[in-house]
PDB file of C-alpha atoms in Angstrom:
ATOM      1  CA  MET A 575      24.116   9.160  -4.878  1.00 49.00           C
ATOM      2  CA  THR A 576      23.155   5.954  -6.578  1.00 51.00           C
ATOM      3  CA  HIS A 577      25.461   3.816  -8.683  1.00 58.00           C
ATOM      4  CA  THR A 578      24.237   5.746 -11.761  1.00 62.00           C
ATOM      5  CA  GLY A 579      25.624   8.998 -10.393  1.00 71.00           C
ATOM      6  CA  PHE A 580      22.122  10.461  -9.979  1.00 76.00           C
ATOM      7  CA  PRO A 581      20.839  11.405  -6.543  1.00 78.00           C
ATOM      8  CA  ALA A 582      18.702   8.715  -4.855  1.00 78.00           C
ATOM      9  CA  PRO A 583      14.994   9.391  -5.085  1.00 91.00           C
ATOM     10  CA  SER A 584      13.406  11.012  -2.085  1.00 96.00           C
ATOM     11  CA  PRO A 585      11.393   8.740   0.248  1.00 98.00           C
ATOM     12  CA  ALA A 586       8.184  10.422  -0.986  1.00 98.00           C
ATOM     13  CA  ASP A 587       9.195   9.727  -4.609  1.00 97.00           C
ATOM     14  CA  VAL A 588       9.682   6.047  -3.811  1.00 97.00           C
ATOM     15  CA  VAL A 589       6.263   5.856  -2.098  1.00 98.00           C
ATOM     16  CA  ARG A 590       4.628   7.642  -5.037  1.00 97.00           C
ATOM     17  CA  ARG A 591       6.125   5.068  -7.453  1.00 97.00           C
ATOM     18  CA  GLN A 592       4.549   2.333  -5.301  1.00 97.00           C
ATOM     19  CA  TYR A 593       1.078   3.958  -5.615  1.00 97.00           C
ATOM     20  CA  LEU A 594       1.487   4.441  -9.367  1.00 96.00           C
ATOM     21  CA  ALA A 595       2.555   0.809  -9.862  1.00 96.00           C
ATOM     22  CA  SER A 596      -0.353  -0.381  -7.736  1.00 94.00           C
ATOM     23  CA  ALA A 597      -2.877   1.749  -9.640  1.00 91.00           C
ATOM     24  CA  ALA A 598      -1.519   0.397 -12.913  1.00 93.00           C
ATOM     25  CA  GLY A 599      -1.682  -3.216 -11.683  1.00 92.00           C
ATOM     26  CA  ASP A 600       2.080  -3.504 -12.319  1.00 96.00           C
ATOM     27  CA  LEU A 601       3.096  -5.839  -9.521  1.00 96.00           C
ATOM     28  CA  GLU A 602       6.679  -6.168 -10.853  1.00 97.00           C
ATOM     29  CA  ALA A 603       7.182  -2.405 -10.606  1.00 97.00           C
ATOM     30  CA  LEU A 604       5.512  -2.409  -7.185  1.00 97.00           C
ATOM     31  CA  ARG A 605       7.891  -5.165  -5.950  1.00 97.00           C
ATOM     32  CA  ALA A 606      10.828  -3.073  -7.256  1.00 97.00           C
ATOM     33  CA  THR A 607       9.893  -0.356  -4.623  1.00 98.00           C
ATOM     34  CA  LEU A 608      10.118  -2.875  -1.717  1.00 98.00           C
ATOM     35  CA  ALA A 609      13.233  -3.933   0.208  1.00 98.00           C
ATOM     36  CA  PRO A 610      14.013  -7.641   0.259  1.00 98.00           C
ATOM     37  CA  ASP A 611      13.275  -7.747   4.007  1.00 98.00           C
ATOM     38  CA  VAL A 612      10.207  -5.427   3.840  1.00 98.00           C
ATOM     39  CA  GLU A 613       7.633  -5.690   6.661  1.00 98.00           C
ATOM     40  CA  TRP A 614       4.180  -4.833   5.340  1.00 98.00           C
ATOM     41  CA  THR A 615       1.386  -4.686   7.935  1.00 98.00           C
ATOM     42  CA  GLU A 616      -2.309  -4.643   7.125  1.00 98.00           C
ATOM     43  CA  MET A 617      -4.337  -3.420  10.130  1.00 97.00           C
ATOM     44  CA  ALA A 618      -5.985  -5.724  12.618  1.00 97.00           C
ATOM     45  CA  GLY A 619      -9.612  -6.111  11.642  1.00 96.00           C
ATOM     46  CA  PHE A 620      -8.836  -5.592   7.941  1.00 96.00           C
ATOM     47  CA  PRO A 621      -9.726  -8.694   5.813  1.00 94.00           C
ATOM     48  CA  LEU A 622      -6.058  -9.295   5.052  1.00 96.00           C
ATOM     49  CA  ALA A 623      -4.766  -8.424   8.506  1.00 97.00           C
ATOM     50  CA  GLY A 624      -1.228  -9.472   9.260  1.00 97.00           C
ATOM     51  CA  THR A 625       2.410  -8.698   8.515  1.00 98.00           C
ATOM     52  CA  TYR A 626       3.861  -9.887   5.260  1.00 98.00           C
ATOM     53  CA  ARG A 627       7.529 -10.134   4.305  1.00 98.00           C
ATOM     54  CA  THR A 628       9.489 -10.093   1.050  1.00 98.00           C
ATOM     55  CA  PRO A 629       8.271  -8.260  -2.050  1.00 98.00           C
ATOM     56  CA  ALA A 630       6.657 -11.413  -3.487  1.00 97.00           C
ATOM     57  CA  GLY A 631       5.003 -12.173  -0.156  1.00 98.00           C
ATOM     58  CA  VAL A 632       3.447  -8.716  -0.067  1.00 98.00           C
ATOM     59  CA  THR A 633       2.077  -8.750  -3.623  1.00 97.00           C
ATOM     60  CA  SER A 634       0.752 -12.349  -3.410  1.00 97.00           C
ATOM     61  CA  ASN A 635      -0.852 -11.921   0.041  1.00 97.00           C
ATOM     62  CA  VAL A 636      -2.147  -8.382  -0.384  1.00 97.00           C
ATOM     63  CA  MET A 637      -2.424  -6.972  -3.912  1.00 95.00           C
ATOM     64  CA  GLU A 638      -3.317 -10.222  -5.659  1.00 95.00           C
ATOM     65  CA  LYS A 639      -5.974 -11.102  -3.047  1.00 96.00           C
ATOM     66  CA  LEU A 640      -7.478  -7.596  -3.212  1.00 96.00           C
ATOM     67  CA  GLY A 641      -7.641  -7.999  -7.005  1.00 94.00           C
ATOM     68  CA  ALA A 642      -9.341 -11.355  -6.680  1.00 96.00           C
ATOM     69  CA  GLU A 643     -12.016 -10.146  -4.258  1.00 97.00           C
ATOM     70  CA  TRP A 644     -12.604  -6.539  -5.424  1.00 97.00           C
ATOM     71  CA  ASP A 645     -13.165  -4.774  -8.707  1.00 96.00           C
ATOM     72  CA  ASP A 646     -11.067  -1.591  -9.300  1.00 94.00           C
ATOM     73  CA  TRP A 647      -9.381  -1.615  -5.857  1.00 94.00           C
ATOM     74  CA  THR A 648      -7.578   1.728  -5.801  1.00 94.00           C
ATOM     75  CA  ALA A 649      -5.703   3.648  -3.139  1.00 95.00           C
ATOM     76  CA  HIS A 650      -6.049   7.341  -4.054  1.00 95.00           C
ATOM     77  CA  ASP A 651      -3.072   9.068  -2.495  1.00 96.00           C
ATOM     78  CA  ASP A 652      -3.756  12.719  -1.844  1.00 95.00           C
ATOM     79  CA  THR A 653      -1.584  14.119   0.946  1.00 97.00           C
ATOM     80  CA  TYR A 654       2.045  13.298   1.758  1.00 98.00           C
ATOM     81  CA  VAL A 655       3.762  14.192   5.012  1.00 98.00           C
ATOM     82  CA  ALA A 656       7.433  13.370   4.849  1.00 97.00           C
ATOM     83  CA  ASP A 657       9.920  13.491   7.759  1.00 97.00           C
ATOM     84  CA  GLY A 658      13.290  11.994   6.933  1.00 97.00           C
ATOM     85  CA  GLU A 659      12.787   8.297   6.127  1.00 97.00           C
ATOM     86  CA  ASN A 660       9.134   8.388   7.278  1.00 98.00           C
ATOM     87  CA  VAL A 661       6.354   9.115   4.791  1.00 98.00           C
ATOM     88  CA  VAL A 662       2.708   9.281   5.896  1.00 98.00           C
ATOM     89  CA  VAL A 663       0.137   9.314   3.112  1.00 98.00           C
ATOM     90  CA  LEU A 664      -3.484  10.241   3.632  1.00 98.00           C
ATOM     91  CA  ALA A 665      -5.591   8.549   1.031  1.00 97.00           C
ATOM     92  CA  ARG A 666      -8.824   6.748   0.364  1.00 97.00           C
ATOM     93  CA  TYR A 667      -9.717   3.320  -0.905  1.00 97.00           C
ATOM     94  CA  THR A 668     -12.380   2.836  -3.571  1.00 97.00           C
ATOM     95  CA  ALA A 669     -13.510  -0.524  -4.866  1.00 97.00           C
ATOM     96  CA  VAL A 670     -16.529  -2.754  -5.461  1.00 98.00           C
ATOM     97  CA  ASN A 671     -16.704  -6.135  -3.751  1.00 98.00           C
ATOM     98  CA  LYS A 672     -17.098  -8.878  -6.338  1.00 98.00           C
ATOM     99  CA  ALA A 673     -19.242 -11.122  -4.094  1.00 97.00           C
ATOM    100  CA  THR A 674     -21.704  -8.499  -2.907  1.00 98.00           C
ATOM    101  CA  GLY A 675     -21.553  -5.709  -5.470  1.00 98.00           C
ATOM    102  CA  LYS A 676     -21.218  -3.215  -2.611  1.00 98.00           C
ATOM    103  CA  ALA A 677     -18.873  -0.234  -3.045  1.00 98.00           C
ATOM    104  CA  ILE A 678     -16.461   1.270  -0.567  1.00 97.00           C
ATOM    105  CA  ASP A 679     -15.078   4.789  -0.335  1.00 97.00           C
ATOM    106  CA  VAL A 680     -13.086   4.874   2.901  1.00 97.00           C
ATOM    107  CA  ARG A 681     -10.308   7.032   4.279  1.00 97.00           C
ATOM    108  CA  VAL A 682      -6.931   5.555   5.043  1.00 97.00           C
ATOM    109  CA  ALA A 683      -3.553   6.545   6.351  1.00 98.00           C
ATOM    110  CA  HIS A 684      -0.364   4.686   5.362  1.00 98.00           C
ATOM    111  CA  HIS A 685       2.932   4.976   7.177  1.00 98.00           C
ATOM    112  CA  PHE A 686       5.969   4.049   5.085  1.00 98.00           C
ATOM    113  CA  THR A 687       9.639   3.874   6.161  1.00 98.00           C
ATOM    114  CA  VAL A 688      12.022   4.246   3.225  1.00 98.00           C
ATOM    115  CA  ARG A 689      15.774   3.450   3.429  1.00 96.00           C
ATOM    116  CA  GLY A 690      18.240   3.338   0.560  1.00 94.00           C
ATOM    117  CA  GLY A 691      15.524   4.085  -1.969  1.00 95.00           C
ATOM    118  CA  LEU A 692      13.342   1.105  -0.934  1.00 97.00           C
ATOM    119  CA  ILE A 693      10.280   0.695   1.314  1.00 98.00           C
ATOM    120  CA  VAL A 694      11.381  -1.243   4.393  1.00 98.00           C
ATOM    121  CA  ARG A 695       8.211  -0.930   6.474  1.00 98.00           C
ATOM    122  CA  PHE A 696       4.533  -0.222   5.850  1.00 98.00           C
ATOM    123  CA  GLU A 697       1.633   0.076   8.262  1.00 98.00           C
ATOM    124  CA  GLN A 698      -2.008   0.627   7.322  1.00 98.00           C
ATOM    125  CA  PHE A 699      -4.687   2.532   9.321  1.00 98.00           C
ATOM    126  CA  THR A 700      -8.283   2.451   8.054  1.00 97.00           C
ATOM    127  CA  ASP A 701     -11.916   1.981   9.046  1.00 94.00           C
ATOM    128  CA  THR A 702     -11.955  -1.747   8.781  1.00 96.00           C
ATOM    129  CA  ALA A 703     -15.648  -1.999   9.641  1.00 96.00           C
ATOM    130  CA  LYS A 704     -16.570  -0.184   6.437  1.00 96.00           C
ATOM    131  CA  VAL A 705     -14.515  -2.599   4.376  1.00 96.00           C
ATOM    132  CA  ARG A 706     -16.015  -5.620   6.156  1.00 95.00           C
ATOM    133  CA  ASP A 707     -19.563  -4.204   5.774  1.00 96.00           C
ATOM    134  CA  ALA A 708     -19.109  -4.141   1.987  1.00 97.00           C
ATOM    135  CA  MET A 709     -18.180  -7.808   2.090  1.00 96.00           C
ATOM    136  CA  ALA A 710     -21.302  -8.928   3.964  1.00 95.00           C
TER     137      ALA A 710
END
């Protein structure tokens, strides 16, 4: 139970709120889904590769940079596999690179760990070559 007396949202519900906030460009709502000590890892080879910490660190180093370099960057979440605090989402990224005008439509898997109603860990898996090709 939460302090409001209502049951805590399921891990999948928390992850879904993160995708909805991202799609709406609502970085404040997105940060509200992240734990203060979140570890957010973008895959090696991805243009933003690395691990980012804190909700503000994640949005400034990932979402804001994607928005600056790509038009209509969207993660389309389609399949959720939940096991306790682990949520794996199969999705796809679509966007158009602002510098080249090239579009991407690439499959992605995201692994989230949710504790206490907040995302504590994120790891991205995607075909980084397709993303980089659109940037060249």
